[in-house]
Short mmCIF file of C-alpha atoms and ligand atoms in Angstrom, two decimals:
data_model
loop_
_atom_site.label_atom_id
_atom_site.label_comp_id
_atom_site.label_asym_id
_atom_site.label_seq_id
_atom_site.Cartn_x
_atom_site.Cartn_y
_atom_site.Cartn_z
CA UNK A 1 -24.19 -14.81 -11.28
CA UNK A 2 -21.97 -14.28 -8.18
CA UNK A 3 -18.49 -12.88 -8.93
CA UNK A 4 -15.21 -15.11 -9.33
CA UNK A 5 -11.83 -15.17 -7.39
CA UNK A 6 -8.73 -16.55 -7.40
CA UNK A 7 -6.60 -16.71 -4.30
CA UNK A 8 -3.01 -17.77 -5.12
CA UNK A 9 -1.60 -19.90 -2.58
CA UNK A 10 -5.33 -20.14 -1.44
CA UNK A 11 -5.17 -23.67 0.49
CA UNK A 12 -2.63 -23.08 3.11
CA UNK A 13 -1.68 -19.92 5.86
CA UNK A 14 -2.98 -16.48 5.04
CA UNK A 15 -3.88 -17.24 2.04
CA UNK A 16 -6.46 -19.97 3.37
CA UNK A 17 -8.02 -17.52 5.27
CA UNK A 18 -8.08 -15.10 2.19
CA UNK A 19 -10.33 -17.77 0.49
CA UNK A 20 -12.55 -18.55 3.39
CA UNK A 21 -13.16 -14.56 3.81
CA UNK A 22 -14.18 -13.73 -0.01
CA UNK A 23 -16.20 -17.02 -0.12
CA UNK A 24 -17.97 -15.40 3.15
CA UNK A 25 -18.31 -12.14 1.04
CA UNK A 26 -20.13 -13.84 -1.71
CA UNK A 27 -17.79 -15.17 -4.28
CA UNK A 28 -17.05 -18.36 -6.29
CA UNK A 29 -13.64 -19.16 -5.03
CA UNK A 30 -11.04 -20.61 -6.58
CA UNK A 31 -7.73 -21.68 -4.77
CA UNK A 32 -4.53 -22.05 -6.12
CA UNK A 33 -1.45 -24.16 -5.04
CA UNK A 34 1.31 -25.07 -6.10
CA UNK A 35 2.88 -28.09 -4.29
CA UNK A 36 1.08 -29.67 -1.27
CA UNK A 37 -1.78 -32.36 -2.94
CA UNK A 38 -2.60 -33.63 0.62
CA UNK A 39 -3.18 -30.22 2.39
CA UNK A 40 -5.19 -28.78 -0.81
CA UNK A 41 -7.45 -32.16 -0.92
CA UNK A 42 -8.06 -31.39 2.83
CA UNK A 43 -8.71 -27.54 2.57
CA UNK A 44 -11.35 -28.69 -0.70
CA UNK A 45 -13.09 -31.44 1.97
CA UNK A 46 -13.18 -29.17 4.34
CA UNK A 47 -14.52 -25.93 2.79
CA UNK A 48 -15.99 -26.82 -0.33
CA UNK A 49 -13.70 -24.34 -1.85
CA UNK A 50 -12.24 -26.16 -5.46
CA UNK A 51 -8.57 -25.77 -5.45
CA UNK A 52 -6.24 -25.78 -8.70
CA UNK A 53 -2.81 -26.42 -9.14
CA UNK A 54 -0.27 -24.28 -10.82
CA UNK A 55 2.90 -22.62 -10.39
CA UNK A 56 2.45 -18.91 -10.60
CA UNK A 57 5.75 -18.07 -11.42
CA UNK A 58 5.21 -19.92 -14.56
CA UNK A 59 3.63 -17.85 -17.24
CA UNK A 60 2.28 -20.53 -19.62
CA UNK A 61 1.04 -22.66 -16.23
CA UNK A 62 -0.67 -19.61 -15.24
CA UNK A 63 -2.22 -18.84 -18.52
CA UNK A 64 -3.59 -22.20 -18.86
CA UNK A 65 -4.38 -22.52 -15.03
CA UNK A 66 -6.71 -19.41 -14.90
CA UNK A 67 -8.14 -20.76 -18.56
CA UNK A 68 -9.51 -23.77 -16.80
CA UNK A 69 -10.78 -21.63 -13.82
CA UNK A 70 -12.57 -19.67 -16.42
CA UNK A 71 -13.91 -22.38 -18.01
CA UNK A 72 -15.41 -24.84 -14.80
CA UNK A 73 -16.35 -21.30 -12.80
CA UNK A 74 -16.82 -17.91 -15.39
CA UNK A 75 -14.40 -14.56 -15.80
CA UNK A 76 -12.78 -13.80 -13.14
CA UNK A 77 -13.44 -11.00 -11.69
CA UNK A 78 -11.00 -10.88 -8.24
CA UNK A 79 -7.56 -11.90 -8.01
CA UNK A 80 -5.47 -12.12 -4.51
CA UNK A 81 -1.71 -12.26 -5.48
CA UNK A 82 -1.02 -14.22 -2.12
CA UNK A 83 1.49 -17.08 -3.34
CA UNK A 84 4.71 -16.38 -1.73
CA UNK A 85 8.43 -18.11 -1.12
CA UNK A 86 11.10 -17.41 1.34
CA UNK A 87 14.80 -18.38 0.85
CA UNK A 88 16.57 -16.52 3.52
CA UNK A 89 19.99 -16.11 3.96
CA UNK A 90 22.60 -13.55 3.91
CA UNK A 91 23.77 -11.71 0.94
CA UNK A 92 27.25 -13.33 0.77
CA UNK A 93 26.01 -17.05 1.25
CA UNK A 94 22.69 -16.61 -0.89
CA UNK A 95 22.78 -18.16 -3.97
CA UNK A 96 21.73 -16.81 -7.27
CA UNK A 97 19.00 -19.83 -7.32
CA UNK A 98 17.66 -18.41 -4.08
CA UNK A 99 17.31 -14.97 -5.63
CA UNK A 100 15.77 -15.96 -8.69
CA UNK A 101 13.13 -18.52 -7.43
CA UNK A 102 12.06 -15.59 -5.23
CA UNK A 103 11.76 -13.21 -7.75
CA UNK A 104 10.03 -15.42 -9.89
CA UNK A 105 7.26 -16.54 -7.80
CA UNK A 106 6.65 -13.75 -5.72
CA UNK A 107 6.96 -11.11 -8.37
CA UNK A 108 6.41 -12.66 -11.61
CA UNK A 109 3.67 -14.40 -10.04
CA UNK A 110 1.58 -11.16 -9.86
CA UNK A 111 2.86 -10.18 -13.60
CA UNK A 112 1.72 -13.73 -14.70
CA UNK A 113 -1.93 -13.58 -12.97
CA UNK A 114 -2.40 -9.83 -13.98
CA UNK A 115 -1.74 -10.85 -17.40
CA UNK A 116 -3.98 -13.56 -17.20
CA UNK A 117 -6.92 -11.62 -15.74
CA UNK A 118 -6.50 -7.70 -16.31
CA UNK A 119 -7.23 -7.93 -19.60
CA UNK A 120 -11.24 -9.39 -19.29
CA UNK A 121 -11.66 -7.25 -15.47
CA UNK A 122 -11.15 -3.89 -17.73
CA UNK A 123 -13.24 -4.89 -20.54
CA UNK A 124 -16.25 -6.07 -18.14
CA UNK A 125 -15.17 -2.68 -16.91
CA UNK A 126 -14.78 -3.73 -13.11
CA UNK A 127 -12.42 -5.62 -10.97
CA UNK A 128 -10.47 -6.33 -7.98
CA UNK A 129 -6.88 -7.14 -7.20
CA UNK A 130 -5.42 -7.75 -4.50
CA UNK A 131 -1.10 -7.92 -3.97
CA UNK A 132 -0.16 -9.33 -0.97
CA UNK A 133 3.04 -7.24 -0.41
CA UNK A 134 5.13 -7.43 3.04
CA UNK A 135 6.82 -5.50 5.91
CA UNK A 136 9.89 -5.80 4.69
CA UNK A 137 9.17 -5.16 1.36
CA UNK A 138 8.53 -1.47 2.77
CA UNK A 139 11.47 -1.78 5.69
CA UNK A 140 13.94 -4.34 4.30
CA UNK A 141 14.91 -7.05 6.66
CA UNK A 142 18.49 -8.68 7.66
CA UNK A 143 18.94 -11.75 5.27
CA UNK A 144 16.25 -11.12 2.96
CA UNK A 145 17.66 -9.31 -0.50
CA UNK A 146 15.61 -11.72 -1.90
CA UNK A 147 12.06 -11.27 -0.20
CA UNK A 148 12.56 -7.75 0.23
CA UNK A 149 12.99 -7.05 -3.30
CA UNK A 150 10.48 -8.85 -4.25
CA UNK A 151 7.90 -7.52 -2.26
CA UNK A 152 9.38 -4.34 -2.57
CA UNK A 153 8.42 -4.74 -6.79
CA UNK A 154 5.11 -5.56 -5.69
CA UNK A 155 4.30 -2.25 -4.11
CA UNK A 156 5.59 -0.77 -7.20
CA UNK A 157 3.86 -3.22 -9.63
CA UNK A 158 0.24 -2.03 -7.47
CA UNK A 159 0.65 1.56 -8.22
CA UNK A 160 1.40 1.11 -11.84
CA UNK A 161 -1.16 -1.28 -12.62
CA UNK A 162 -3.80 1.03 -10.17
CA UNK A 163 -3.21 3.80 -12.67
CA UNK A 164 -3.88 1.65 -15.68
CA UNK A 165 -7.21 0.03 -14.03
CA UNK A 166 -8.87 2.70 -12.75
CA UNK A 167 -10.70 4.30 -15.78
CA UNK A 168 -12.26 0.77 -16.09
CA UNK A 169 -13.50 0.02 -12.47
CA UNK A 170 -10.50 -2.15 -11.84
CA UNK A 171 -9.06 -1.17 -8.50
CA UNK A 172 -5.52 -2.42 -7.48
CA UNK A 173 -4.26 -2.39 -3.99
CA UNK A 174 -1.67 -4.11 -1.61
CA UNK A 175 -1.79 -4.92 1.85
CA UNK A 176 1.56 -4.81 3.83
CA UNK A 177 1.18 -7.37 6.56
CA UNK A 178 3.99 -8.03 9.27
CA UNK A 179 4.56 -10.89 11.15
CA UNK A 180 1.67 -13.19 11.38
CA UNK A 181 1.54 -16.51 12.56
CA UNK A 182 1.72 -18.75 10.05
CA UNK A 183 4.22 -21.57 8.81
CA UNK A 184 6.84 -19.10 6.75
CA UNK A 185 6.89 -17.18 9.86
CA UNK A 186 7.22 -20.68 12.21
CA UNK A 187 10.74 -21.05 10.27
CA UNK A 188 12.42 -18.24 11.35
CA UNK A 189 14.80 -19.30 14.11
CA UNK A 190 13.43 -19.10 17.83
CA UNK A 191 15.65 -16.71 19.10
CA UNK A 192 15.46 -14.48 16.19
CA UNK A 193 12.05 -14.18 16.51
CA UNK A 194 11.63 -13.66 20.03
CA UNK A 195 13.95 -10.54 18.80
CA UNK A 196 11.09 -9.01 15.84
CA UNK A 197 8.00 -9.85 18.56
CA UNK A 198 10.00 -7.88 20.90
CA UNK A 199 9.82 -4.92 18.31
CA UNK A 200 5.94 -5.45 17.26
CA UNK A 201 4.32 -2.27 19.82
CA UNK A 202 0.64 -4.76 19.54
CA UNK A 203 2.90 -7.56 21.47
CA UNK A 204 2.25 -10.42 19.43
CA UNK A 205 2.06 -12.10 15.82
CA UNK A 206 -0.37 -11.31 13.53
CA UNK A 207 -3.29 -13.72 12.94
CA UNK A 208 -4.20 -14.61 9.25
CA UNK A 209 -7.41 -13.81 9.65
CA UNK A 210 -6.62 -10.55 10.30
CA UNK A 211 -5.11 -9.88 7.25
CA UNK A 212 -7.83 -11.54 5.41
CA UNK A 213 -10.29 -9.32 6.74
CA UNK A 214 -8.62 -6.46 4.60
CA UNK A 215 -8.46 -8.13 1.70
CA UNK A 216 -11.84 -8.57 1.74
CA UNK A 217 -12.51 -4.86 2.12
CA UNK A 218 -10.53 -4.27 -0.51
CA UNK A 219 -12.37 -7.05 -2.91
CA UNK A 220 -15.90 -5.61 -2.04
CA UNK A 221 -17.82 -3.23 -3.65
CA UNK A 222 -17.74 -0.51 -1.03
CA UNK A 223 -13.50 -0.21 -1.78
CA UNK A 224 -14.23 1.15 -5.54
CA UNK A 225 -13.03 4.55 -4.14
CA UNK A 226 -9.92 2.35 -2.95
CA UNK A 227 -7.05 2.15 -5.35
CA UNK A 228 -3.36 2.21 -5.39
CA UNK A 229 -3.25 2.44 -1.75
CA UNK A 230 -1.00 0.32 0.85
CA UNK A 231 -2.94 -0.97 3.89
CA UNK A 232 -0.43 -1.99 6.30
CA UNK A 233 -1.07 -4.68 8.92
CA UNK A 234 1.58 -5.48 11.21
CA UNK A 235 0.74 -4.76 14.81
CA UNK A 236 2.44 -1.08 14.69
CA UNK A 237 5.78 -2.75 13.58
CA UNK A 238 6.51 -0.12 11.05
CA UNK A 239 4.63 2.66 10.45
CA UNK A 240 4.71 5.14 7.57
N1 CAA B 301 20.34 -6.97 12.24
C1 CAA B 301 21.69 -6.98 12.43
N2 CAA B 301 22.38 -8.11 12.60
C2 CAA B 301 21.71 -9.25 12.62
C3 CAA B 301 20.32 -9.32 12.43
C4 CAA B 301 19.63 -8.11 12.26
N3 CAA B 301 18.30 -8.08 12.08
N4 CAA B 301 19.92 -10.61 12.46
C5 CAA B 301 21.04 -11.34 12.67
N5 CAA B 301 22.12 -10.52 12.76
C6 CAA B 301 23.49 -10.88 13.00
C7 CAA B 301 23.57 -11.86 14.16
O1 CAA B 301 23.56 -11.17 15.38
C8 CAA B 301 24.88 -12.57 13.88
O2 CAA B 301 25.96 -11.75 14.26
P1 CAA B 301 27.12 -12.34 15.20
O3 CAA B 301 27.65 -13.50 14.44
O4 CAA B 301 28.05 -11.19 15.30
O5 CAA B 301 26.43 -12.72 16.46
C9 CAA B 301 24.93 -12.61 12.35
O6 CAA B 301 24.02 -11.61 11.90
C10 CAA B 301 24.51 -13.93 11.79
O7 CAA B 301 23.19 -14.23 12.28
P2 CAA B 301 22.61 -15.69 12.25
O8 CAA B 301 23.36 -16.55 13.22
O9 CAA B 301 21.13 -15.65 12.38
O10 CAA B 301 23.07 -16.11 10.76
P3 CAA B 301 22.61 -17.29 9.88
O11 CAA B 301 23.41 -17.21 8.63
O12 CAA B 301 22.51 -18.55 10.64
O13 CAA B 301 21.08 -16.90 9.53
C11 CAA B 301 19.34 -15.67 8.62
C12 CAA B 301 20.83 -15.71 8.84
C13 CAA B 301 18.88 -16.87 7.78
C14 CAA B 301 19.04 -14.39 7.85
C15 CAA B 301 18.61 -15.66 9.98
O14 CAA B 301 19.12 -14.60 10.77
C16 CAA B 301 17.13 -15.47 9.83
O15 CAA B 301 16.39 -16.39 9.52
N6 CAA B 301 16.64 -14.24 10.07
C17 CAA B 301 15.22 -13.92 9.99
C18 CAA B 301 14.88 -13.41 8.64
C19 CAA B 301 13.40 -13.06 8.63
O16 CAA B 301 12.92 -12.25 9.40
N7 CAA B 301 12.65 -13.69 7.77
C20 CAA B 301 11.25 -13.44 7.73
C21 CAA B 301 10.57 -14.68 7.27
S1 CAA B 301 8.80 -14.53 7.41
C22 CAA B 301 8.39 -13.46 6.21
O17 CAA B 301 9.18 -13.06 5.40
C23 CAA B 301 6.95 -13.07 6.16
C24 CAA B 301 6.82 -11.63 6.13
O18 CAA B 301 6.45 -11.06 5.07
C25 CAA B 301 7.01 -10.82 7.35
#
């Protein structure tokens, strides 16, 4: 029986690419979305790739959404944390419903799926997840508390979970990725973002597949050794 993942925000930007690179590895892929019918309904034609809807930052929803995964596909075995909101804005004009949607999905989302999938990876006694953290989770960025926070937790949230998983062949990692080209990244004003490519050494945005390529070392088999660790991708942007 081949092994199960779900890819949060799976349908749409690097997340779409996450699912088309562990469905390339292998696996029975499951996509999750939480708003766009019409882009998920093309991504399903179009891949063959079944995509669920659910709002990660919901705890019940996710519960209930990964029960039904479960249940049409088998345990699941691989979980990319991708699903991920901006609401940018400086501090003193952010408002606290921009902080706490941000928190809640990007964050809580991984708390929500981890509880909804640790539990069965480290009684099988393996697994694979997969935190898609940020740049400025590790550098901070200029109107992004928010974000930046957020992502910042999920660093945090990887290294204590990696701890807890690895006596039972669960590994947990992040990968860091920078700028890539994508929608979210489409919305930052022109002129800022001339600015932050002017910064990134490689010369250019990041392309989704290349961030999807490390998530799917980091879902195989060969990362068991893999755990806890960072993997940065962001064209020499920030380096530590
Ligand atoms: N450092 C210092 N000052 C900065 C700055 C920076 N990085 N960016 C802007 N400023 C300054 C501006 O120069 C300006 O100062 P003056 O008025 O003295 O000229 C002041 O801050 C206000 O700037 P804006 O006109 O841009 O202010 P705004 O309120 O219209 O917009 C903002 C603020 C929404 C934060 C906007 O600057 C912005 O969108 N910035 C980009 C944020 C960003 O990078 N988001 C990433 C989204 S993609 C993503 O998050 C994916 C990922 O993981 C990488």
């Amino acid at each position: 029986m081949t092994r199960v993942a779900i890819v949060t925000g799976g349908t749409r930007g690097i997340g779409e690419a996450i699912s088309l690179a562990l469905k390339d590895l292998g696996y029975t892929v499951a996509a999750n979305y939480a708003g766009n019918d019409e882009k998920a309904k093309a991504f399903t034609e179009a891949t063959g790739i079944a995509a669920y809807k659910w709002d990660v930052g919901d705890h019940e929803a996710t519960l209930a959404g990964v029960a039904q995964v479960e249940a049409d596909l088998g345990p699941v075995d691989v979980v990319v944390n991708n699903a991920g909101i901006t609401r940018d804005g400086v501090l003193h004009r952010m408002t606290f419903e921009n902080w706490n949607e941000v928190i809640r999905v990007n964050l809580g989302g991984c708390f929500n799926m981890a509880k909804a999938t640790f539990p069965g990876m480290r009684e099988r006694g393996w697994g694979r997840i997969v935190n898609i953290g940020s740049i400025n989770g590790q550098a901070g960025q200029y109107g992004q508390v928010n974000y930046a926070a957020a992502k910042s937790g999920i660093h945090g949230f990887t290294k204590a979970l990696a701890q807890e998983g690895a006596k039972f062949g669960v590994t947990v990692n992040a990968i860091a990725p920078g700028y890539i080209d994508t929608e979210m990244v489409a919305a930052v004003p022109a002129p800022v973002l001339e600015k932050i490519v002017a910064k990134i050494p490689v010369g250019r945005l990041g392309h989704a597949e290349e961030i999807a390529r490390g998530v799917a070392f980091l879902c195989s088999e060969d990362a068991g050794f893999v755990t806890g660790s960072t993997m940065s991708i962001n064209g020499g942007q920030h380096m530590y």
